[in-house]
PDB file of C-alpha atoms in Angstrom:
ATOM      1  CA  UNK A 354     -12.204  33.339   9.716  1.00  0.00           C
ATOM      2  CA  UNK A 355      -8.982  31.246   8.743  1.00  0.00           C
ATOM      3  CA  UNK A 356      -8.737  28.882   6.071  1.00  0.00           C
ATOM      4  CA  UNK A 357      -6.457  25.511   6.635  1.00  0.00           C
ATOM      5  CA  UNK A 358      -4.370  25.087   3.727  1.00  0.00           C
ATOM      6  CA  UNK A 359      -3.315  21.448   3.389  1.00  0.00           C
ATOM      7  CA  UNK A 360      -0.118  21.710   2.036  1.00  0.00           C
ATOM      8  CA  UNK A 361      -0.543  18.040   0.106  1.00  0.00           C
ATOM      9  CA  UNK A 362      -3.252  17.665  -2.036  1.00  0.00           C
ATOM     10  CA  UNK A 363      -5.824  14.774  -1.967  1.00  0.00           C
ATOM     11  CA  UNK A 364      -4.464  13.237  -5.485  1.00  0.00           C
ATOM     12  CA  UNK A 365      -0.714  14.785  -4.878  1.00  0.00           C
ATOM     13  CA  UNK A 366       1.818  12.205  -4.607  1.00  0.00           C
ATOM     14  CA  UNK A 367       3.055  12.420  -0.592  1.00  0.00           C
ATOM     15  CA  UNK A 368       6.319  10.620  -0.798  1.00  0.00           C
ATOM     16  CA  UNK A 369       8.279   8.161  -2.384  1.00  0.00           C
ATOM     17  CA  UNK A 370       9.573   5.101  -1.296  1.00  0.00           C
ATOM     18  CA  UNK A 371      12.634   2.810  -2.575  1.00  0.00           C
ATOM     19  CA  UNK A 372      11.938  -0.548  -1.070  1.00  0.00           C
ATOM     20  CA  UNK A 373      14.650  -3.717  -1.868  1.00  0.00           C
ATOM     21  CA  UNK A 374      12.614  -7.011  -3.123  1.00  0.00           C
ATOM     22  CA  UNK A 375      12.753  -8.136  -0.237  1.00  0.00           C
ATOM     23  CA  UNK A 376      11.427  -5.483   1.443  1.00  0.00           C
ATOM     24  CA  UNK A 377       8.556  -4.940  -1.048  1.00  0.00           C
ATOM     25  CA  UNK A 378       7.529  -8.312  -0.458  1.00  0.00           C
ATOM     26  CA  UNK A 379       7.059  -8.102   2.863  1.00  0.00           C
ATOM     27  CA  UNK A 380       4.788  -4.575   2.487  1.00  0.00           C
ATOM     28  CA  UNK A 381       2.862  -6.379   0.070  1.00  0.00           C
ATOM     29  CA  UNK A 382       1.991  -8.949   2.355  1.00  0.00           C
ATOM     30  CA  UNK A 383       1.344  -6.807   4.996  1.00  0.00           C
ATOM     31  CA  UNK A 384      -1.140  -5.123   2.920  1.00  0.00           C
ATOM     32  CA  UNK A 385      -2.746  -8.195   2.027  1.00  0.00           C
ATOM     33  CA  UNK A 386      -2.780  -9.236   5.647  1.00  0.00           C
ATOM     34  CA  UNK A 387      -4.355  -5.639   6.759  1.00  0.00           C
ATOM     35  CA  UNK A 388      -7.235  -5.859   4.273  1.00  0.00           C
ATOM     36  CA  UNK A 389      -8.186  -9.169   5.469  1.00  0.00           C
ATOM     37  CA  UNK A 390      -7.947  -8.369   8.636  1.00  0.00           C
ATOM     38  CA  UNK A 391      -9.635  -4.694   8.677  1.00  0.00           C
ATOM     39  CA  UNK A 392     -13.705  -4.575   9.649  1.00  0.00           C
ATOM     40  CA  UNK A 393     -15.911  -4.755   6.610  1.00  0.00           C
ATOM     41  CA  UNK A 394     -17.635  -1.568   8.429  1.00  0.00           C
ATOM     42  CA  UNK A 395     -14.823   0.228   6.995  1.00  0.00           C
ATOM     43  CA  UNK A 396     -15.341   0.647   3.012  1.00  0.00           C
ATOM     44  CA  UNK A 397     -12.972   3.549   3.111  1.00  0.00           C
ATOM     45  CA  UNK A 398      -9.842   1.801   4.387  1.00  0.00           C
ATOM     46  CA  UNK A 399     -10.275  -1.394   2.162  1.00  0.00           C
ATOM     47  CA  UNK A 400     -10.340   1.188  -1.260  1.00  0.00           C
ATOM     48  CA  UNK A 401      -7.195   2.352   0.100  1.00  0.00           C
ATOM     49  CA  UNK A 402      -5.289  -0.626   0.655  1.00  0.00           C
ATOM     50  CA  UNK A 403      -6.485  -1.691  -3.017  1.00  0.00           C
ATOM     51  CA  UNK A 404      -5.295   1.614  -4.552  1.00  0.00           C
ATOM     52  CA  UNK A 405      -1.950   0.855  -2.780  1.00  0.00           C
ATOM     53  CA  UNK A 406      -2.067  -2.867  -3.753  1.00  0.00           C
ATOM     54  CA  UNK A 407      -2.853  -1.992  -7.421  1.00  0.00           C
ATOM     55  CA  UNK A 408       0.677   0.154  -7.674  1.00  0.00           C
ATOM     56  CA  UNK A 409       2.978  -2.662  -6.574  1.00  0.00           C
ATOM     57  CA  UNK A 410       3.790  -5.385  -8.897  1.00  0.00           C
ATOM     58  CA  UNK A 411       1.304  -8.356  -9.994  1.00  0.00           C
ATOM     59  CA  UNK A 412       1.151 -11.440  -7.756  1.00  0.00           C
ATOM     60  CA  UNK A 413       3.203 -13.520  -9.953  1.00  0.00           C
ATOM     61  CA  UNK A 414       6.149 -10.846  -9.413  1.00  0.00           C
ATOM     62  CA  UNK A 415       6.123 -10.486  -5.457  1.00  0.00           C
ATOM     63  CA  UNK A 416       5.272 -14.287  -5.588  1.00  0.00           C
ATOM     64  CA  UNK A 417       9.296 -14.409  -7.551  1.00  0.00           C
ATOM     65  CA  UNK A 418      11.026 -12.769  -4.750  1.00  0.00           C
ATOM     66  CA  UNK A 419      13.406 -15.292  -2.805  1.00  0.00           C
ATOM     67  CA  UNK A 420      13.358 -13.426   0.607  1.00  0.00           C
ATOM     68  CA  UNK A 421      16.237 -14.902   1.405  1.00  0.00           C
ATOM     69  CA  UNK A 422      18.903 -13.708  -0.975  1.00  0.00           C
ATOM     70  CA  UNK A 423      18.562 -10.372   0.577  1.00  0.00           C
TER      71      UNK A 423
END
């Protein structure tokens, strides 16, 4: 009998990301979008999107980026 070895851990960070304001506004948005968008049937995908939504900056900071300088 073989084991799988994941070779990432559950709570192991998986990558890292540099995103420009402008680009970090748009991912937030298209979180915010997915979540309201996603099936309530799926309980597992909206705790994800919040986990991700709770590591970017607060509203009030995405809501500062001018999309348009960049």
């Amino acid at each position: 009998m073989t084991q799988e070895i994941s070779p990432i851990g559950p709570d192991e960070v998986a990558y890292r990301l540099e995103l420009t304001p402008a680009q970090l506004k748009v991912v937030h948005a298209a979180l915010h979008s997915f979540l309201n968008d996603f099936g309530h049937e799926q309980p597992d995908v909206h705790r994800i999107v919040r986990e991700l939504l709770d590591k970017l900056p607060d509203e009030h900071s995405i809501r500062a980026i001018d999309i348009s300088r960049d």
